[in-house]
Short mmCIF file of C-alpha atoms in Angstrom, two decimals:
data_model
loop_
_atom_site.label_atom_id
_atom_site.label_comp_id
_atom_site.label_asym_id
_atom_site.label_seq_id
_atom_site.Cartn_x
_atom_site.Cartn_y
_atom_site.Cartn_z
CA UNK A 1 -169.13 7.04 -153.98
CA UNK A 2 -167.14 8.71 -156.91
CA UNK A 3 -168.13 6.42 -159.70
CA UNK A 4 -169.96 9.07 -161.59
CA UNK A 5 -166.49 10.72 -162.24
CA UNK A 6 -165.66 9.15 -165.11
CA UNK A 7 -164.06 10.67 -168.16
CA UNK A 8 -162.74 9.32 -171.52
CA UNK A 9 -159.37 9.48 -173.42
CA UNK A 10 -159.18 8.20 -176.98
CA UNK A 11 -156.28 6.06 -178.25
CA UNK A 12 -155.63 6.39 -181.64
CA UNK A 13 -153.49 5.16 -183.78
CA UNK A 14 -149.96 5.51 -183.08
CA UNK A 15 -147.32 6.97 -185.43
CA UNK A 16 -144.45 5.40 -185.85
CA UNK A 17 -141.57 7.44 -184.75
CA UNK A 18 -139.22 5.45 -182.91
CA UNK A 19 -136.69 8.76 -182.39
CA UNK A 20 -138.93 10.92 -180.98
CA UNK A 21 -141.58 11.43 -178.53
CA UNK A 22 -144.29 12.73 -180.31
CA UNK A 23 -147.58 13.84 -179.36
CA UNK A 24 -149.98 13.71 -181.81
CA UNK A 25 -153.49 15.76 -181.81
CA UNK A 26 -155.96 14.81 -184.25
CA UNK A 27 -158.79 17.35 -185.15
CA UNK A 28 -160.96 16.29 -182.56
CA UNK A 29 -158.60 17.16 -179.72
CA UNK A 30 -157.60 13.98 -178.24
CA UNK A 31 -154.13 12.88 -177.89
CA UNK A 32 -152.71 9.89 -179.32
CA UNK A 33 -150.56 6.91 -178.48
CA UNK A 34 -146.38 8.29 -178.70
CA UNK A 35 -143.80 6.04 -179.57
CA UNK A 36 -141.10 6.14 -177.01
CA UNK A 37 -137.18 6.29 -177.37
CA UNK A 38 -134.12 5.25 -175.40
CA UNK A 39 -133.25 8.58 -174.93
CA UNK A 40 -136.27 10.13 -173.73
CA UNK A 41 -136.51 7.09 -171.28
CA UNK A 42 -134.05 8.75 -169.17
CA UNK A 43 -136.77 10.39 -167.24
CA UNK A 44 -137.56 7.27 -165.78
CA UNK A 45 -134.07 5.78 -164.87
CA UNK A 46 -130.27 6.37 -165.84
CA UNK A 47 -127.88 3.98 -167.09
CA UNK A 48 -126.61 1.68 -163.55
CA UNK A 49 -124.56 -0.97 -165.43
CA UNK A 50 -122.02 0.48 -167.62
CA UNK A 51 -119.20 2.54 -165.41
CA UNK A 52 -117.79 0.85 -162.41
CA UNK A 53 -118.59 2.80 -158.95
CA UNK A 54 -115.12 4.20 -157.42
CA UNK A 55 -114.36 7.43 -155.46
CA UNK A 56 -115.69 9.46 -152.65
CA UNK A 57 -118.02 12.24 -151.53
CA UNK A 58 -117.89 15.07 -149.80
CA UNK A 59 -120.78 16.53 -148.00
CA UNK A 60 -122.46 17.44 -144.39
CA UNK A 61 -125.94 17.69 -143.26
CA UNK A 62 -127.80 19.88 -141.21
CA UNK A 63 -131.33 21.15 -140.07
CA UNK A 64 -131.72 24.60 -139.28
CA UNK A 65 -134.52 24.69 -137.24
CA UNK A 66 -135.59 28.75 -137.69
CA UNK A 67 -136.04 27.80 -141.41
CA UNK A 68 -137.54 24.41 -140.64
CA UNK A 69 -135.34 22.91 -143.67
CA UNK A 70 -132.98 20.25 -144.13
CA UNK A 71 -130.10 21.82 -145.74
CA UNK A 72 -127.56 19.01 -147.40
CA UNK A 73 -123.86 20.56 -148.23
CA UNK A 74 -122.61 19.28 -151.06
CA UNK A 75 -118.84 20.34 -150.90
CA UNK A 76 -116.64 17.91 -153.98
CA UNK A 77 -115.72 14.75 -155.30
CA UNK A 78 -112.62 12.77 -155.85
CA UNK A 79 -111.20 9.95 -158.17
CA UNK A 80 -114.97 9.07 -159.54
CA UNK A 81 -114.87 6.70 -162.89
CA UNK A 82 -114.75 8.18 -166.04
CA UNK A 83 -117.16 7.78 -168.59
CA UNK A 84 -115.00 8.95 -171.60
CA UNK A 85 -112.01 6.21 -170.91
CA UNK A 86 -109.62 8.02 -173.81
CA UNK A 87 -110.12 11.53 -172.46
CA UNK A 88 -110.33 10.30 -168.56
CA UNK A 89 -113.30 12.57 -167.53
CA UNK A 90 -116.35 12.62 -167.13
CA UNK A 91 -119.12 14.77 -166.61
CA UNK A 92 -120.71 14.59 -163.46
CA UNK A 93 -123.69 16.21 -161.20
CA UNK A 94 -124.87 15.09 -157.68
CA UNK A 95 -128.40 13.85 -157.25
CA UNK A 96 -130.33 13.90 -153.34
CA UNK A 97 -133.56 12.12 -152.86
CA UNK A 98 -135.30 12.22 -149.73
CA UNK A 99 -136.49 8.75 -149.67
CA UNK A 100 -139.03 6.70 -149.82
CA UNK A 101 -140.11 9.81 -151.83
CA UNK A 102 -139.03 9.27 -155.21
CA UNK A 103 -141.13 12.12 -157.19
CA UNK A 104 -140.12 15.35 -158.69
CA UNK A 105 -140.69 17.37 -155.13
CA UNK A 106 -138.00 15.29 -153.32
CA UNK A 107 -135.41 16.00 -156.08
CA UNK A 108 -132.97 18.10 -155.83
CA UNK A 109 -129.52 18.30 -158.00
CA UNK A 110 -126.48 20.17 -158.17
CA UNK A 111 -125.02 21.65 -161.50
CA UNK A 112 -122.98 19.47 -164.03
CA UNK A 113 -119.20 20.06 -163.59
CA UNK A 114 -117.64 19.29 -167.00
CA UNK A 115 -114.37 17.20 -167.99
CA UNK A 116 -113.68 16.10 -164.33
CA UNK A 117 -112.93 13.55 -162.18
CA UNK A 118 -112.67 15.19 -159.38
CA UNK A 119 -115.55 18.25 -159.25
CA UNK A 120 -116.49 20.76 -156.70
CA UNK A 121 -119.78 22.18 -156.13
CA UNK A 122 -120.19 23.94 -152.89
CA UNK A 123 -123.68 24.04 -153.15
CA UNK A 124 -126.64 23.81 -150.32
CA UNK A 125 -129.43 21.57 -151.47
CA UNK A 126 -132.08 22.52 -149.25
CA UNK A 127 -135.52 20.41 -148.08
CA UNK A 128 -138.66 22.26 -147.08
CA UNK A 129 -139.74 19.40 -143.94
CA UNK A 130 -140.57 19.35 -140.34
CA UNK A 131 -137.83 17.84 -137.99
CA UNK A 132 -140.27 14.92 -136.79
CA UNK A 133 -140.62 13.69 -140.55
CA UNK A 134 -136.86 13.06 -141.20
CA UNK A 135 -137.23 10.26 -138.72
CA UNK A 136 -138.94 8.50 -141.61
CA UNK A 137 -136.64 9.46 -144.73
CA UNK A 138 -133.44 8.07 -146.03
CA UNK A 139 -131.23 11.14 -147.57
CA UNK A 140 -129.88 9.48 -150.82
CA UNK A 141 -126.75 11.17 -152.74
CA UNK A 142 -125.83 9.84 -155.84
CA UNK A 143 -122.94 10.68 -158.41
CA UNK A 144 -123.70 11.02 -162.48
CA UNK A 145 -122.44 11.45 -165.53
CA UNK A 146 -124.76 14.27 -168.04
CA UNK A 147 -123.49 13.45 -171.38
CA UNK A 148 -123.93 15.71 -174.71
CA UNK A 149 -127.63 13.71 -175.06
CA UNK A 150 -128.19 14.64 -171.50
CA UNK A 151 -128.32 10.84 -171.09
CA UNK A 152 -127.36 9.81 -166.96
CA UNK A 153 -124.85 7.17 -166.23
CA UNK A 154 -124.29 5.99 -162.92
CA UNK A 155 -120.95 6.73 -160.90
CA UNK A 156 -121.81 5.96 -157.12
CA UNK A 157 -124.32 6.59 -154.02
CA UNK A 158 -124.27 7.37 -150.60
CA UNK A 159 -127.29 6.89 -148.19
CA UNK A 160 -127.99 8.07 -144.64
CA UNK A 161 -130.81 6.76 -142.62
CA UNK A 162 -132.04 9.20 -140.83
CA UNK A 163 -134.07 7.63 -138.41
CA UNK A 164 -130.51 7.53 -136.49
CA UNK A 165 -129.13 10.29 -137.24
CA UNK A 166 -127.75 12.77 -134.26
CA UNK A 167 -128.92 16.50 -134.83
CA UNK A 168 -127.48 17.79 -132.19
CA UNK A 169 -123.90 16.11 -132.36
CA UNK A 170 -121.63 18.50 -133.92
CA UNK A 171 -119.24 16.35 -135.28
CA UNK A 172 -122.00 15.42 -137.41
CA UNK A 173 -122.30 19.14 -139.10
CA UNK A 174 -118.89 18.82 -140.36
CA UNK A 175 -117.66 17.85 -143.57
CA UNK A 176 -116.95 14.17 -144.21
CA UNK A 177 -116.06 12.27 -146.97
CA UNK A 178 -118.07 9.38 -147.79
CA UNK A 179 -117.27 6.21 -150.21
CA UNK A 180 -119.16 5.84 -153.36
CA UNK A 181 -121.40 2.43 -153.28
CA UNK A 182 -123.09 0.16 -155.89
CA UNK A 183 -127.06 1.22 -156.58
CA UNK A 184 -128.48 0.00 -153.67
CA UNK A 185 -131.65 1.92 -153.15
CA UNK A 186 -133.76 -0.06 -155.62
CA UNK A 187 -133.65 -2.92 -153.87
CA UNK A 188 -134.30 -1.84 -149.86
CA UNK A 189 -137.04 0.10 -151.17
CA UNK A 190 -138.89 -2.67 -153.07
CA UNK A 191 -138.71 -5.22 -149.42
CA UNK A 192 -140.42 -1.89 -147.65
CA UNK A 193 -144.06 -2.55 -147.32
CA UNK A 194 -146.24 0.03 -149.34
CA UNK A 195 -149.47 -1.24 -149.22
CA UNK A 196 -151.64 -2.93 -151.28
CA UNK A 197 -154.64 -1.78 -153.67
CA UNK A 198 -157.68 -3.47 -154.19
CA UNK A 199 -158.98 -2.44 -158.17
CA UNK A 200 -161.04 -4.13 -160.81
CA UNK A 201 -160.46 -4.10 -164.69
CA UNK A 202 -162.82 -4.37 -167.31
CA UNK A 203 -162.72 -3.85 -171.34
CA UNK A 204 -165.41 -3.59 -172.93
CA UNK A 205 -165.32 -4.01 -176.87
CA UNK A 206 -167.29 -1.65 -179.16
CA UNK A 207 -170.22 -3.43 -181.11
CA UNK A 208 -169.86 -3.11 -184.70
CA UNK A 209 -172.79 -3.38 -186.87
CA UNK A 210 -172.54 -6.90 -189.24
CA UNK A 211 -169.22 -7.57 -188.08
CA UNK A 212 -168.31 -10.33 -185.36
CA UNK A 213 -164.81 -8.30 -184.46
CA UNK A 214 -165.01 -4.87 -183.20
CA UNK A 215 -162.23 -2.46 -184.17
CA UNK A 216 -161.98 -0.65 -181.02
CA UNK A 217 -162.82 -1.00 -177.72
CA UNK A 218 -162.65 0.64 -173.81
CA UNK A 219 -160.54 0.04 -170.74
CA UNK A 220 -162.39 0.46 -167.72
CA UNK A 221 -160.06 0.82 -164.18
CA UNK A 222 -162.53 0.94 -160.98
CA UNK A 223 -159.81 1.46 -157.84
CA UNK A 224 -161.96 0.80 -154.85
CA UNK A 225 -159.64 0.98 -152.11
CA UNK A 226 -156.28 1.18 -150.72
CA UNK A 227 -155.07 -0.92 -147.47
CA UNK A 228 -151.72 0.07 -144.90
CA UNK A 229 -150.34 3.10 -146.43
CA UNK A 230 -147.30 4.22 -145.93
CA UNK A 231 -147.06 7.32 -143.16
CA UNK A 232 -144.26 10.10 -144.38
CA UNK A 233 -145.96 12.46 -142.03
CA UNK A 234 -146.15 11.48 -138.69
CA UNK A 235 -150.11 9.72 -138.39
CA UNK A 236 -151.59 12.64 -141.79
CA UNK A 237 -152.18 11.14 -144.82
CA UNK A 238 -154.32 12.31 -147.53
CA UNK A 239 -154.02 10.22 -150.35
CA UNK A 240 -155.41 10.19 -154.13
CA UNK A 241 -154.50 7.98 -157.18
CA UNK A 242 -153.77 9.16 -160.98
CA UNK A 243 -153.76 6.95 -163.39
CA UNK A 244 -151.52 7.34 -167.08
CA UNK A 245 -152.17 5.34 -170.02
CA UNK A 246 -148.37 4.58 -171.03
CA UNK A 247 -146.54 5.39 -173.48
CA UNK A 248 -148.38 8.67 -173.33
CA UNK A 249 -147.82 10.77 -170.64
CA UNK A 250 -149.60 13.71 -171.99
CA UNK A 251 -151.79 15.62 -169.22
CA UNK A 252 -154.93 14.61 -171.63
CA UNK A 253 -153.94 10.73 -170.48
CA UNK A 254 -153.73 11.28 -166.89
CA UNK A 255 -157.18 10.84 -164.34
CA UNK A 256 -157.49 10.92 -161.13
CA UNK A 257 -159.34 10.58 -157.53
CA UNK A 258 -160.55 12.69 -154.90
CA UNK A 259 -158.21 12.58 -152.39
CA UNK A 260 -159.09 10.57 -148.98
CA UNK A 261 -157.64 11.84 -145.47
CA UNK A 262 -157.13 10.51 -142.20
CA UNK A 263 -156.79 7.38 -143.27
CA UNK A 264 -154.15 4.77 -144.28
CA UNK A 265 -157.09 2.34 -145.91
CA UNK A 266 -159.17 5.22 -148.30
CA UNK A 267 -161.92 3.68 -150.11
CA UNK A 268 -162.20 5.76 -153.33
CA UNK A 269 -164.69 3.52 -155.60
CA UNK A 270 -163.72 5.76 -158.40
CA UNK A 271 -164.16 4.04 -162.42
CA UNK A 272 -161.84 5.82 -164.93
CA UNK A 273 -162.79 4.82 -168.54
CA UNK A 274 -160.26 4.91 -171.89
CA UNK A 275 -161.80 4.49 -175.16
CA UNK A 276 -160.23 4.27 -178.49
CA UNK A 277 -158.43 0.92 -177.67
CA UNK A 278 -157.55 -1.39 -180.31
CA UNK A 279 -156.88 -5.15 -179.68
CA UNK A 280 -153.29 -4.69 -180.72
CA UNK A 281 -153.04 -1.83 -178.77
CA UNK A 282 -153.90 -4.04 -175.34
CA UNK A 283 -150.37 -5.40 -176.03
CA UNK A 284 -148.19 -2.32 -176.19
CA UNK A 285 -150.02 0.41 -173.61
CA UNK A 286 -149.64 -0.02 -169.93
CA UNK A 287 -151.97 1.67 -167.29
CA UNK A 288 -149.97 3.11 -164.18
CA UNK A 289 -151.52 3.61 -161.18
CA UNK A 290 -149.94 5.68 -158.54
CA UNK A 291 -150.67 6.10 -155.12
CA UNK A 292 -149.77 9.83 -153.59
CA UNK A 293 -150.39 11.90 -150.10
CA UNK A 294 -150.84 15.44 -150.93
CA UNK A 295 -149.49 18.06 -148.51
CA UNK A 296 -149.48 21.63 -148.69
CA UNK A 297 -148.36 22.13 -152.57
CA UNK A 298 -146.67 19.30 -152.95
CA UNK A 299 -147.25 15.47 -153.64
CA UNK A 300 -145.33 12.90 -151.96
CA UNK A 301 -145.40 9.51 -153.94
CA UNK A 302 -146.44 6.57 -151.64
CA UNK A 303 -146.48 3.59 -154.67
CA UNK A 304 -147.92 2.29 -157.64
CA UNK A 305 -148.99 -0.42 -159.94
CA UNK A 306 -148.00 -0.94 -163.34
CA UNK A 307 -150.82 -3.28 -165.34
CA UNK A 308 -149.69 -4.48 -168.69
CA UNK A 309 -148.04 -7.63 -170.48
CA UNK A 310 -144.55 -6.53 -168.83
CA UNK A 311 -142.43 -7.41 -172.17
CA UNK A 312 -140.51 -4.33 -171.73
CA UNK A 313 -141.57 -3.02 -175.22
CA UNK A 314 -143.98 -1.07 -176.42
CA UNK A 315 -144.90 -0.53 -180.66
CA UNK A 316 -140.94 -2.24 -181.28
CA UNK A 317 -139.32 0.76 -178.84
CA UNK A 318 -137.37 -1.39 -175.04
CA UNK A 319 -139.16 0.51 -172.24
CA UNK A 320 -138.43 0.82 -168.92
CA UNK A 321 -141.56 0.92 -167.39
CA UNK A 322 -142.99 -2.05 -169.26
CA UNK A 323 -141.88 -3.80 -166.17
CA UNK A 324 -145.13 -5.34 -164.34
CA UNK A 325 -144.88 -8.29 -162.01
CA UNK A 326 -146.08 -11.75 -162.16
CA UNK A 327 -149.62 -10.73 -160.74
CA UNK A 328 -149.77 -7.32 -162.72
CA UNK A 329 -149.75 -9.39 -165.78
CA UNK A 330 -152.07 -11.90 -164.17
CA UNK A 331 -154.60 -9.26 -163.83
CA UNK A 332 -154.04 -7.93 -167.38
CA UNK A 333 -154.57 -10.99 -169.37
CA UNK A 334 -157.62 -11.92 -167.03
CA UNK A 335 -159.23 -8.99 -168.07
CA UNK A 336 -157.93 -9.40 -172.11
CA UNK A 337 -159.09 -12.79 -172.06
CA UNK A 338 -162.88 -11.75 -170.29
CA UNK A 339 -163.82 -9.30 -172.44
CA UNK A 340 -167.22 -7.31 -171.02
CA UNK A 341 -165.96 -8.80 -167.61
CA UNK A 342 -164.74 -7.12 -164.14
CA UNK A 343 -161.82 -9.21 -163.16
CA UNK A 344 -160.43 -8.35 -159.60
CA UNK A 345 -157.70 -8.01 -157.84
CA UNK A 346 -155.36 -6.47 -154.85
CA UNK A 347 -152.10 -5.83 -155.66
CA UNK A 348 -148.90 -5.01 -153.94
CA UNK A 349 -148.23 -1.53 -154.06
CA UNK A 350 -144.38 -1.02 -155.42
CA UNK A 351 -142.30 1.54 -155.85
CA UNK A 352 -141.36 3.00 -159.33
CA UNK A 353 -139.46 5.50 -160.98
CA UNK A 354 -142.02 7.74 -162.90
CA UNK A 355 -141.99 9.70 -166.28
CA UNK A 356 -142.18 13.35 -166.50
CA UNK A 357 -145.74 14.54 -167.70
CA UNK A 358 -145.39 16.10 -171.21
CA UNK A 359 -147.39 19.10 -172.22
#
């Protein structure tokens, strides 16, 4: 067992600076609770409802086998939507995922063309993978506007499963021009199965001396196991889960497991504590749980939990990722209500679009 591992993180009090992201230290080295803003919420999701979705695509794919790499042309587009309606343009760049792998390693983008509606790139975005693993990813292109704030707004998507694809057609090396589509992705990928984790939540107020209500208190998260994994590699899997205290997402907020191989139900029994929580704090943080198989030097996200109230705020600030489900908030309020109590649970894993980690 790993249960020994535990270290703390103390959450103190949060300034109120609803324009920034700020990162506070105090003199004793710990990093407190950030207000979040709109803008800096971009890292978890772009704009999808504002511009219609018109135009095409232009691209080709390919795997060169002596480089063992996926290489994904990305040649122009034509008669996309404009985000500035008076000047007709917009400013847009072309995203590719390698799906179900949403994380920062299965990114890849190509410049921003400026004051277009109709840009070329002629750039190669290329994928470090073995052949017999595309037969589990979806290659997902989408279309976006970068404006001045270097806020994203949606323009279009294209997605390829390829699972079907023919390497060794030719035809299918060429360039073709593809119709932008509504966001789709969001959607297919929630009905896939990720697994499930079974976890157990405890906090655990501070005695005060004379007083009946303690000021502070801890969050303890003991994940015990996962159960039927995802496999993006063929039958390897060696899987860990880190845990963030939203809305920081400082490294000093972030814990973590050993990672488990072989296996797609690890058993971790690891107990992560967080101290420094106030009772009005319980309402406005979030713990995220993610779920990832580590490869080589990179991490491939499998899913994740997000445990909170789900109001989609946090200190007055609309969040995206205040988004848990009907049983995440179960779980939550169980454990708010049970104070000095584990309260268990297993949870669907989902997927979700995560924040950058700030320095």
């Amino acid at each position: 067992t790993d249960t020994a591992s535990e270290s703390s993180y103390q959450l103190r009090r949060h300034k109120k600076s609803p324009s920034s992201l700020t990162n506070l230290s105090s003199s004793s080295g710990m990093t407190s609770l950030s207000s979040v803003s709109g803008s800096v919420m971009s890292v978890y999701s772009g704009d999808f409802g504002n511009l219609e979705v018109k135009g095409n695509i232009q691209f080709a794919v390919d795997y060169v086998e002596s480089l063992k790499e996926l290489h994904v042309f990305v040649a122009q587009c034509k008669d996309l939507a404009a985000a500035d309606v008076k000047k007709q343009r917009s400013d847009p760049y072309v995203k590719a995922y390698l799906l179900p792998d949403k994380g920062k390693m299965g990114k890849k983008k190509t410049l921003v063309v400026k004051k277009t509606l109709n840009p070329v790139y002629n750039e190669i975005l290329r994928y470090k993978i073995e052949k017999q693993y595309l037969k589990t990813q979806k290659l997902n292109l989408s279309v976006w506007h970068r404006d001045t704030f270097k806020r994203n707004s949606f323009l279009g998507e294209v997605e390829l499963d390829l699972d079907t694809w023919d390497w060794d057609n030719k035809q299918n090396k060429q360039l073709k021009w593809y119709p932008l589509k509504r966001k789709t992705a969001p959607v297919a990928l929630e009905a896939e199965s990720r697994g499930e984790m079974k976890l157990a939540l405890q906090y655990v107020p501070e005695p005060v001396l004379g007083k009946k209500l303690s000021t502070t208190g801890e969050v303890h998260i003991w994940v015990k196991e996962c159960f039927d994994l995802p496999l993006l590699r063929g039958n390897h899997l060696n899987s860990f889960v880190k845990c963030t205290i939203l809305p920081d997402t400082s490294r000093k907020s972030r814990q973590k497991t050993r990672a488990v191989g072989k296996t797609t139900h690890p058993i971790f029994n690891h107990t992560m504590v967080y101290d420094g929580f106030r009772p009005e704090d319980l309402t406005e943080a979030c713990v995220e749980l993610t779920v990832w198989d580590h490869y080589k030097l990179t991490n491939q996200f499998l899913g994740g939990l997000r445990i909170g109230f789900g109001t989609g705020k946090s200190y007055g600030t609309e969040v995206d990722w205040m988004d848990s489900t009907s049983e995440e908030v179960a779980l939550w309020e169980k454990m708010v209500n049970s104070p000095n109590t584990w309260i268990e649970a297993t949870l669907p894993l989902r997927m979700l679009l995560i924040a950058k980690i700030s320095k």
